[in-house]
Short mmCIF file of C-alpha atoms and ligand atoms in Angstrom, two decimals:
data_model
loop_
_atom_site.label_atom_id
_atom_site.label_comp_id
_atom_site.label_asym_id
_atom_site.label_seq_id
_atom_site.Cartn_x
_atom_site.Cartn_y
_atom_site.Cartn_z
CA MET A 16 0.21 0.11 0.05
CA THR A 17 1.53 3.71 -0.49
CA SER A 18 1.22 6.37 1.56
CA GLY A 19 -0.81 8.81 -1.58
CA ALA A 20 2.37 11.08 -0.56
CA PRO A 21 4.94 11.52 -4.05
CA GLU A 22 7.94 10.25 -3.41
CA LYS A 23 10.82 13.14 -3.28
CA ARG A 24 13.76 12.54 -5.96
CA ARG A 25 17.22 11.96 -4.86
CA LEU A 26 19.42 14.24 -5.82
CA THR A 27 23.66 15.63 -5.59
CA ILE A 28 25.08 18.27 -6.21
CA LEU A 29 28.97 18.24 -7.71
CA GLY A 30 30.59 21.90 -6.81
CA SER A 31 26.89 22.86 -4.40
CA THR A 32 28.86 26.02 -3.25
CA GLY A 33 29.47 27.56 -6.50
CA SER A 34 27.99 29.55 -8.41
CA ILE A 35 26.00 27.17 -10.44
CA GLY A 36 25.51 24.68 -6.94
CA THR A 37 24.13 28.10 -4.92
CA ASN A 38 21.70 29.01 -7.44
CA THR A 39 20.89 24.95 -8.02
CA LEU A 40 20.19 25.09 -4.28
CA ASP A 41 17.75 28.05 -4.72
CA VAL A 42 15.90 26.37 -7.44
CA ILE A 43 15.27 23.29 -5.22
CA ARG A 44 14.28 25.70 -2.57
CA GLN A 45 12.05 27.40 -4.87
CA LEU A 46 9.87 23.16 -5.65
CA GLY A 47 9.67 22.84 -2.21
CA GLY A 48 13.16 21.73 -0.70
CA ARG A 49 13.39 18.97 1.55
CA ASP A 50 9.48 18.39 1.18
CA ALA A 51 10.18 16.99 -2.35
CA PHE A 52 13.38 16.08 -2.54
CA GLU A 53 16.12 14.09 -0.40
CA ILE A 54 19.91 15.10 -1.03
CA ALA A 55 22.18 12.26 -1.44
CA ALA A 56 25.59 14.29 -1.33
CA LEU A 57 27.34 18.02 -2.11
CA THR A 58 30.69 18.96 -2.50
CA GLY A 59 32.95 21.68 -2.67
CA ASN A 60 36.17 22.80 -2.48
CA GLY A 61 38.29 25.09 -0.27
CA ASN A 62 34.81 26.89 1.36
CA VAL A 63 34.26 24.69 3.67
CA ALA A 64 32.04 26.75 6.17
CA LEU A 65 29.68 27.03 3.11
CA LEU A 66 29.47 23.31 2.72
CA ALA A 67 28.71 22.67 5.84
CA GLU A 68 26.32 25.13 6.39
CA GLN A 69 24.07 23.76 3.01
CA ALA A 70 24.99 20.14 4.77
CA LYS A 71 22.70 20.87 7.46
CA ALA A 72 19.87 23.22 5.94
CA THR A 73 19.33 20.34 3.18
CA GLY A 74 19.72 16.78 5.12
CA ALA A 75 22.43 15.74 2.83
CA GLU A 76 23.98 12.92 3.79
CA LEU A 77 27.02 13.25 2.65
CA ALA A 78 29.59 16.55 2.65
CA VAL A 79 32.36 16.25 0.13
CA THR A 80 35.11 18.18 0.51
CA ALA A 81 38.01 18.50 -2.99
CA ASP A 82 40.48 20.05 -0.47
CA GLU A 83 42.41 17.30 1.54
CA GLY A 84 43.67 19.46 3.53
CA GLN A 85 40.24 20.97 4.38
CA TYR A 86 38.95 17.53 5.86
CA GLU A 87 39.13 17.81 9.43
CA ASN A 88 37.35 21.34 9.50
CA LEU A 89 34.69 20.15 7.64
CA LYS A 90 34.31 17.58 9.67
CA ALA A 91 34.17 19.65 13.22
CA ALA A 92 31.82 22.01 11.26
CA LEU A 93 29.80 18.83 10.88
CA ALA A 94 30.06 17.04 14.26
CA GLY A 95 27.26 15.65 15.39
CA THR A 96 24.66 15.94 12.81
CA GLY A 97 25.42 13.38 11.46
CA ILE A 98 26.18 13.85 8.10
CA GLU A 99 29.24 11.68 7.12
CA VAL A 100 32.36 13.33 5.50
CA ALA A 101 35.18 12.46 2.90
CA ALA A 102 37.46 14.63 1.07
CA GLY A 103 39.82 13.91 -2.00
CA ARG A 104 39.64 12.19 -4.84
CA ASN A 105 37.80 9.41 -3.49
CA GLY A 106 35.48 11.58 -1.50
CA LEU A 107 34.45 13.22 -4.90
CA ILE A 108 33.85 9.74 -6.67
CA GLU A 109 31.94 8.35 -3.66
CA ALA A 110 29.95 11.33 -3.50
CA ALA A 111 28.53 10.94 -7.52
CA GLN A 112 28.28 6.98 -7.06
CA ARG A 113 26.20 7.60 -4.73
CA ASP A 114 22.50 6.65 -5.56
CA ALA A 115 20.71 9.35 -6.71
CA GLY A 116 18.86 9.43 -9.74
CA TRP A 117 20.17 13.47 -10.81
CA VAL A 118 23.57 14.78 -10.43
CA MET A 119 23.71 18.72 -11.18
CA ALA A 120 28.40 18.37 -12.70
CA ALA A 121 28.38 21.94 -11.75
CA ILE A 122 32.61 21.47 -10.24
CA VAL A 123 34.73 24.16 -12.18
CA GLY A 124 38.06 23.20 -14.43
CA THR A 125 39.06 19.26 -15.75
CA ALA A 126 38.41 18.60 -11.97
CA GLY A 127 34.67 17.79 -12.55
CA LEU A 128 35.90 14.84 -15.13
CA ALA A 129 36.49 12.44 -12.91
CA PRO A 130 33.09 12.33 -10.72
CA THR A 131 31.28 13.04 -13.68
CA LEU A 132 32.05 10.57 -15.67
CA ALA A 133 31.29 8.48 -12.06
CA ALA A 134 27.99 9.37 -12.57
CA ALA A 135 27.21 8.78 -15.68
CA ARG A 136 28.19 4.83 -15.29
CA ARG A 137 25.95 4.24 -13.25
CA GLY A 138 23.61 5.66 -15.11
CA ALA A 139 21.82 8.40 -13.07
CA ASP A 140 20.89 11.92 -15.44
CA ILE A 141 23.19 14.70 -15.90
CA ALA A 142 22.53 18.02 -15.35
CA LEU A 143 25.91 19.22 -16.95
CA ALA A 144 26.47 22.97 -16.14
CA ASN A 145 30.45 21.76 -16.02
CA LYS A 146 31.18 21.30 -19.95
CA GLU A 147 34.69 21.30 -20.00
CA CYS A 148 34.16 17.17 -19.56
CA LEU A 149 32.29 17.97 -22.77
CA VAL A 150 35.31 19.65 -24.02
CA SER A 151 37.99 17.54 -22.95
CA ALA A 152 37.39 13.86 -23.80
CA GLY A 153 33.31 15.29 -25.36
CA ASP A 154 33.32 11.50 -27.52
CA LEU A 155 34.09 9.20 -24.20
CA PHE A 156 31.89 11.86 -21.93
CA VAL A 157 28.39 10.74 -24.66
CA ALA A 158 29.36 7.29 -25.04
CA ALA A 159 29.31 6.81 -20.84
CA VAL A 160 26.14 8.72 -20.57
CA HIS A 161 24.42 6.80 -23.10
CA ALA A 162 25.83 3.12 -21.98
CA GLY A 163 24.75 4.25 -18.31
CA GLY A 164 21.44 5.24 -19.62
CA GLY A 165 20.82 8.35 -18.35
CA LYS A 166 20.00 11.79 -19.77
CA LEU A 167 22.24 14.27 -20.40
CA LEU A 168 20.68 17.57 -19.61
CA PRO A 169 22.67 21.00 -20.78
CA VAL A 170 22.52 23.76 -18.65
CA ASP A 171 24.58 25.99 -20.07
CA SER A 172 22.44 28.44 -20.91
CA GLU A 173 23.31 28.57 -24.27
CA HIS A 174 23.15 24.88 -24.94
CA ASN A 175 20.11 24.79 -22.70
CA ALA A 176 18.21 26.90 -24.73
CA ILE A 177 19.16 24.80 -27.49
CA TYR A 178 17.59 21.65 -26.66
CA GLN A 179 15.00 23.91 -25.40
CA VAL A 180 14.57 24.77 -29.62
CA LEU A 181 16.00 21.29 -31.61
CA GLU A 182 12.88 18.83 -32.61
CA GLU A 183 13.47 16.21 -32.49
CA HIS A 184 11.93 15.13 -34.40
CA GLN A 185 13.12 17.46 -37.25
CA ARG A 186 17.09 16.95 -35.70
CA HIS A 187 17.31 15.71 -40.46
CA ALA A 188 16.37 19.58 -41.17
CA VAL A 189 19.13 21.62 -38.26
CA GLU A 190 21.07 23.29 -41.31
CA ARG A 191 22.88 25.39 -38.14
CA ILE A 192 23.03 26.01 -34.51
CA ILE A 193 23.83 30.54 -33.66
CA LEU A 194 24.94 30.34 -29.96
CA THR A 195 24.80 34.00 -28.77
CA ALA A 196 27.47 35.76 -26.67
CA SER A 197 27.10 38.95 -24.95
CA GLY A 198 30.84 39.77 -25.80
CA GLY A 199 31.73 41.02 -22.60
CA PRO A 200 33.62 44.13 -21.06
CA PHE A 201 35.30 44.62 -23.62
CA ARG A 202 33.07 43.89 -26.24
CA GLN A 203 34.70 46.95 -28.01
CA SER A 204 37.89 47.81 -26.20
CA THR A 205 40.93 47.64 -28.16
CA LEU A 206 43.86 45.27 -28.89
CA THR A 207 46.23 48.24 -26.86
CA GLU A 208 43.45 48.27 -24.08
CA MET A 209 43.03 45.04 -23.84
CA ARG A 210 46.21 44.22 -23.31
CA ASP A 211 46.47 46.08 -20.09
CA VAL A 212 43.67 44.61 -18.53
CA THR A 213 43.51 42.72 -14.97
CA ALA A 214 41.36 39.49 -13.48
CA ALA A 215 39.93 42.10 -11.48
CA THR A 216 38.40 44.07 -14.16
CA ALA A 217 37.82 41.15 -16.33
CA ARG A 218 35.64 39.38 -13.80
CA ALA A 219 33.27 42.16 -14.14
CA HIS A 220 30.42 40.74 -16.90
CA PRO A 221 28.20 43.13 -17.73
CA ASN A 222 24.90 40.77 -18.23
CA TRP A 223 25.73 37.23 -16.08
CA SER A 224 26.68 36.99 -12.00
CA MET A 225 29.01 33.69 -12.78
CA GLY A 226 32.05 32.36 -10.93
CA LEU A 227 35.75 33.89 -11.17
CA LYS A 228 37.21 31.50 -14.02
CA ILE A 229 34.02 31.50 -16.15
CA SER A 230 33.40 35.39 -16.16
CA ILE A 231 37.61 35.15 -16.87
CA ASP A 232 36.52 33.13 -19.67
CA SER A 233 33.41 34.90 -20.80
CA ALA A 234 35.48 38.76 -21.15
CA SER A 235 38.78 36.17 -22.87
CA MET A 236 34.94 34.77 -25.48
CA PHE A 237 37.57 31.04 -23.99
CA ASN A 238 34.24 30.47 -22.58
CA LYS A 239 32.24 30.73 -26.13
CA ALA A 240 35.49 28.70 -27.46
CA LEU A 241 34.24 26.44 -24.96
CA GLU A 242 30.98 25.83 -25.59
CA MET A 243 31.13 25.45 -29.47
CA ILE A 244 32.78 22.24 -28.25
CA GLU A 245 30.27 21.32 -26.26
CA ALA A 246 27.76 22.38 -28.57
CA LYS A 247 29.62 19.69 -31.23
CA HIS A 248 29.47 16.84 -29.06
CA LEU A 249 25.73 17.52 -27.14
CA PHE A 250 24.44 17.87 -30.58
CA GLY A 251 26.40 16.17 -32.59
CA MET A 252 27.23 18.99 -34.86
CA ARG A 253 29.76 19.57 -37.74
CA PRO A 254 32.07 22.52 -36.63
CA ASP A 255 30.80 24.46 -39.50
CA GLN A 256 26.99 23.94 -38.54
CA ILE A 257 28.06 25.91 -35.21
CA GLU A 258 28.01 29.93 -35.90
CA VAL A 259 28.67 33.00 -32.96
CA ILE A 260 26.98 36.07 -32.94
CA VAL A 261 27.42 38.92 -30.09
CA HIS A 262 24.67 39.61 -28.87
CA PRO A 263 24.94 42.54 -25.79
CA GLN A 264 21.76 41.79 -24.25
CA SER A 265 21.76 38.11 -23.33
CA VAL A 266 18.05 38.02 -24.14
CA ILE A 267 18.55 35.14 -26.68
CA HIS A 268 20.65 32.34 -25.36
CA SER A 269 20.39 30.68 -28.46
CA MET A 270 19.21 29.98 -31.71
CA VAL A 271 18.09 26.50 -33.82
CA GLY A 272 18.02 27.88 -37.59
CA TYR A 273 16.26 24.38 -39.43
CA SER A 274 16.17 23.88 -43.86
CA ASP A 275 13.02 25.47 -44.15
CA GLY A 276 14.54 29.05 -43.51
CA SER A 277 12.99 28.87 -39.82
CA VAL A 278 15.03 29.67 -36.26
CA LEU A 279 13.78 29.27 -33.44
CA ALA A 280 15.18 31.36 -30.35
CA GLN A 281 14.59 30.71 -26.62
CA LEU A 282 14.73 33.78 -24.76
CA GLY A 283 14.59 35.07 -21.18
CA CYS A 284 15.90 37.46 -18.79
CA PRO A 285 19.77 36.14 -17.98
CA ASP A 286 19.39 33.58 -15.05
CA MET A 287 21.09 30.53 -14.79
CA ARG A 288 18.14 29.65 -12.41
CA THR A 289 15.97 28.69 -15.85
CA ALA A 290 17.45 26.37 -17.24
CA ILE A 291 18.57 24.61 -13.75
CA GLY A 292 15.35 24.25 -13.29
CA TYR A 293 14.87 23.16 -16.65
CA ALA A 294 17.67 20.48 -16.60
CA LEU A 295 15.36 19.31 -13.00
CA SER A 296 12.13 19.47 -14.16
CA HIS A 297 12.25 18.00 -17.28
CA PRO A 298 10.16 17.45 -19.55
CA ALA A 299 7.93 19.09 -17.22
CA ARG A 300 8.59 23.37 -16.84
CA PRO A 301 8.76 24.18 -13.02
CA ALA A 302 7.25 27.55 -11.92
CA LEU A 303 10.26 29.42 -10.80
CA ASN A 304 10.23 32.73 -9.11
CA VAL A 305 13.12 34.69 -12.31
CA GLU A 306 12.42 37.87 -12.82
CA ARG A 307 10.30 38.50 -16.69
CA LEU A 308 11.22 39.56 -19.17
CA ASP A 309 9.50 42.59 -20.15
CA PHE A 310 9.77 43.59 -24.54
CA ALA A 311 8.62 47.17 -24.52
CA LYS A 312 12.35 48.49 -20.96
CA LEU A 313 13.64 46.39 -24.19
CA SER A 314 12.70 47.71 -27.62
CA ARG A 315 15.58 47.08 -29.05
CA LEU A 316 17.52 43.45 -29.10
CA ASP A 317 21.72 44.11 -31.12
CA PHE A 318 23.31 41.47 -33.01
CA GLU A 319 27.63 41.46 -33.73
CA ALA A 320 30.31 39.04 -36.28
CA PRO A 321 32.31 38.94 -32.92
CA ASP A 322 35.88 39.65 -33.66
CA GLU A 323 38.48 36.88 -34.04
CA GLU A 324 41.46 38.98 -34.31
CA ARG A 325 40.64 40.78 -30.94
CA PHE A 326 39.10 37.56 -29.65
CA PRO A 327 41.22 34.59 -31.17
CA ALA A 328 40.10 31.71 -28.57
CA LEU A 329 37.08 31.50 -31.10
CA ARG A 330 39.63 30.61 -34.20
CA LEU A 331 41.13 27.91 -31.71
CA ALA A 332 37.98 26.54 -31.10
CA ARG A 333 37.81 26.03 -34.73
CA LEU A 334 40.49 24.84 -35.26
CA ALA A 335 41.17 22.03 -32.55
CA MET A 336 37.48 21.16 -33.84
CA GLU A 337 39.00 20.90 -37.74
CA ARG A 338 42.52 19.23 -35.90
CA GLY A 339 40.74 15.97 -34.39
CA GLY A 340 42.48 13.52 -32.11
CA MET A 341 42.33 15.15 -28.30
CA GLN A 342 43.15 18.47 -29.38
CA SER A 343 40.63 20.06 -27.20
CA ALA A 344 41.47 18.75 -24.63
CA VAL A 345 44.72 20.17 -24.70
CA LEU A 346 42.99 23.69 -25.90
CA ASN A 347 41.53 22.82 -22.71
CA GLY A 348 44.62 22.31 -20.45
CA ALA A 349 46.35 24.62 -21.71
CA LYS A 350 43.90 27.11 -21.34
CA GLU A 351 43.18 26.36 -17.88
CA VAL A 352 46.43 26.70 -16.40
CA ALA A 353 47.32 30.32 -18.93
CA LEU A 354 43.90 31.28 -17.04
CA GLU A 355 45.16 30.41 -13.60
CA ALA A 356 48.71 32.49 -14.49
CA PHE A 357 46.34 35.17 -15.40
CA ILE A 358 44.01 35.38 -12.14
CA ASP A 359 47.70 35.02 -10.46
CA GLY A 360 49.47 38.32 -12.51
CA ARG A 361 52.10 36.35 -14.24
CA LEU A 362 50.35 36.26 -17.59
CA GLY A 363 48.89 39.52 -19.79
CA PHE A 364 45.56 38.72 -20.65
CA LEU A 365 46.24 38.07 -25.04
CA GLN A 366 49.18 35.84 -23.49
CA MET A 367 46.63 33.22 -22.36
CA ALA A 368 45.86 32.96 -25.78
CA GLU A 369 48.63 32.70 -27.50
CA VAL A 370 50.24 30.56 -24.80
CA THR A 371 46.72 27.97 -25.39
CA GLU A 372 48.19 28.04 -29.38
CA THR A 373 51.68 27.37 -29.07
CA VAL A 374 50.30 24.13 -27.07
CA MET A 375 47.76 23.34 -28.81
CA ASP A 376 51.34 23.32 -32.26
CA ALA A 377 53.30 21.49 -30.13
CA MET A 378 50.68 18.97 -29.24
CA ILE A 379 49.63 18.95 -33.01
CA ALA A 380 49.84 15.30 -33.19
CA VAL A 381 47.49 14.27 -30.29
CA PRO A 382 45.85 11.10 -31.92
CA ALA A 383 41.44 10.40 -30.62
CA ALA A 384 41.24 9.12 -26.82
CA SER A 385 41.53 5.49 -27.01
CA GLY A 386 40.32 6.15 -23.14
CA MET A 387 39.78 8.20 -20.02
CA ASP A 388 43.86 7.73 -19.33
CA ALA A 389 44.93 9.38 -22.43
CA VAL A 390 42.55 11.89 -21.93
CA PHE A 391 44.58 12.17 -18.58
CA ALA A 392 47.49 11.78 -19.59
CA VAL A 393 46.96 14.85 -22.73
CA ASP A 394 45.74 16.97 -19.66
CA GLY A 395 48.55 16.65 -18.28
CA GLU A 396 51.71 16.82 -21.01
CA ALA A 397 49.53 20.10 -22.34
CA ARG A 398 49.44 21.64 -18.77
CA ARG A 399 52.77 21.27 -18.32
CA ILE A 400 54.12 22.35 -21.27
CA ALA A 401 51.66 25.54 -20.55
CA LYS A 402 53.36 26.33 -17.51
CA THR A 403 57.25 26.14 -18.73
CA ILE A 404 55.74 28.69 -21.47
CA VAL A 405 54.50 30.39 -18.83
CA GLU A 406 56.98 30.09 -16.40
CA HIS A 407 59.49 31.83 -19.31
CA GLU A 408 57.17 34.52 -19.50
CA ALA A 409 56.58 35.35 -16.33
CA ALA A 410 61.10 35.42 -15.82
CA ALA A 411 60.45 37.81 -19.41
CA ALA A 412 58.55 40.24 -18.20
N1 LIG B 525 28.46 30.52 -13.17
C1 LIG B 525 27.26 30.41 -14.46
O1 LIG B 525 26.92 31.03 -14.35
C2 LIG B 525 27.85 29.07 -14.69
C3 LIG B 525 26.75 28.55 -16.23
C4 LIG B 525 27.50 27.72 -17.57
C5 LIG B 525 28.30 26.92 -16.93
N2 LIG B 525 29.00 27.46 -16.18
C6 LIG B 525 29.90 25.93 -15.63
O2 LIG B 525 30.15 25.48 -14.54
C7 LIG B 525 31.07 25.42 -14.88
C8 LIG B 525 30.62 25.68 -12.67
O3 LIG B 525 30.86 27.17 -12.88
P1 LIG B 525 30.63 27.85 -11.67
O4 LIG B 525 30.66 29.75 -11.90
O5 LIG B 525 29.32 27.64 -10.53
O6 LIG B 525 31.78 27.95 -11.01
P2 LIG B 525 32.40 28.20 -8.91
O7 LIG B 525 31.49 29.80 -9.01
O8 LIG B 525 34.27 28.68 -9.30
O9 LIG B 525 31.89 27.37 -8.18
C9 LIG B 525 33.34 26.22 -8.84
C10 LIG B 525 32.81 24.40 -8.03
O10 LIG B 525 33.56 23.86 -8.13
C11 LIG B 525 34.58 23.53 -6.46
N3 LIG B 525 35.68 23.26 -6.75
C12 LIG B 525 36.99 24.66 -7.22
N4 LIG B 525 38.19 23.45 -7.58
C13 LIG B 525 37.69 22.39 -7.67
C14 LIG B 525 38.73 21.66 -7.16
N5 LIG B 525 40.28 21.57 -7.83
N6 LIG B 525 37.97 19.87 -8.04
C15 LIG B 525 36.84 19.75 -6.88
N7 LIG B 525 35.63 21.10 -6.56
C16 LIG B 525 36.47 22.17 -7.04
C17 LIG B 525 33.82 24.37 -6.04
O11 LIG B 525 34.42 24.68 -4.20
P3 LIG B 525 34.60 25.67 -3.47
O12 LIG B 525 33.38 26.94 -3.59
O13 LIG B 525 34.09 24.98 -2.41
O14 LIG B 525 35.99 26.32 -3.77
C18 LIG B 525 32.85 24.79 -6.42
O15 LIG B 525 31.80 24.07 -5.82
C19 LIG B 525 32.00 25.71 -14.98
O16 LIG B 525 32.12 24.73 -15.58
C20 LIG B 525 31.05 26.89 -15.77
O17 LIG B 525 32.07 26.24 -16.88
C21 LIG B 525 28.42 28.50 -15.26
#
């Protein structure tokens, strides 16, 4: 006999302390909180105070910090609560393997690849914000999701938009997908001005509130470059079917062009909770307390072609896709090193693309991935070469 009460959904959030993670917890609160959802595991890295607070507020079974040095602090913060505590790489895998039907993949960078893959392999539905999983290991990651039997639900606002307007039964008629880009804080800056920008100015995104690294990746358009590669894997597109258009208002989140000339778009205020809610409630639409578009106030939508001289990351994405093999993993590994060096003030803003391209050229012959070990090896080698170049550049400055 059943009680009649709706069954709670079990969820895990990898990267709950970040921008996507906290927005996900807000959506969960809006959709019923502990009455509707059960949290199997939450993970973070350095911010253990917030992680402990989230774990207590949600009644999570397990809280994991990726930073082993923070294990004792997390344990102390959760003493007496009955919440299990773990740390490090194995802890992240343990969180991903807990039996939750839905997993939000919101760790930043390649650090999220192993746990997200573990969740995909056991058949969880993956709400994917951590685009680096597809950039570094696209074919293997998609194959793991298919083998596991779960769904892959894009959370990146652009891909979520495409997912919403790409009609499965019309897939044969899709000609192109058009990713929109805000253009970031340097859309109208000259190359000379861009040479001297700092992390503090680069992180100030005009429309979206996001984590530090993705904000700077948006300013350099490396974020859009990663999204082009992400789109190729998510929607099975050829590189020449993936276009980027600068749209400064960030109201159209992306578009699909069909063979009859129709273009379908998804619009909304720039708020990640819409995409997160869609991925959490799919195939239903949730009722969310987010700002509604007011077209009268909006009055106009602008578009312009991206300038690949000032934003070479887009050209590098196409180059990586054309070269194939594990060039996208090389691009991502080298870019992550260059990004960290820029944040630390050891590398200039424009040098991030220069370092990335140099590493891509040095590793031009990488073959297709034979397995995850090959991906991690190539990622490691790209990082090693990038670090050498960064040290050389820093010494020469
Ligand atoms: N923010 C957005 O609006 C947005 C939109 C689309 C896609 N995305 C993508 O979503 C992912 C997350 O972005 P975000 O903006 O939410 O990033 P974020 O605010 O920097 O948060 C990253 C999360 O990952 C954790 N983390 C950091 N380093 C880690 C490591 N080495 N191992 C394990 N966990 C680690 C952080 O923990 P601590 O906070 O405890 O250090 C935090 O929970 C990225 O791949 C990004 O490209 C983000």
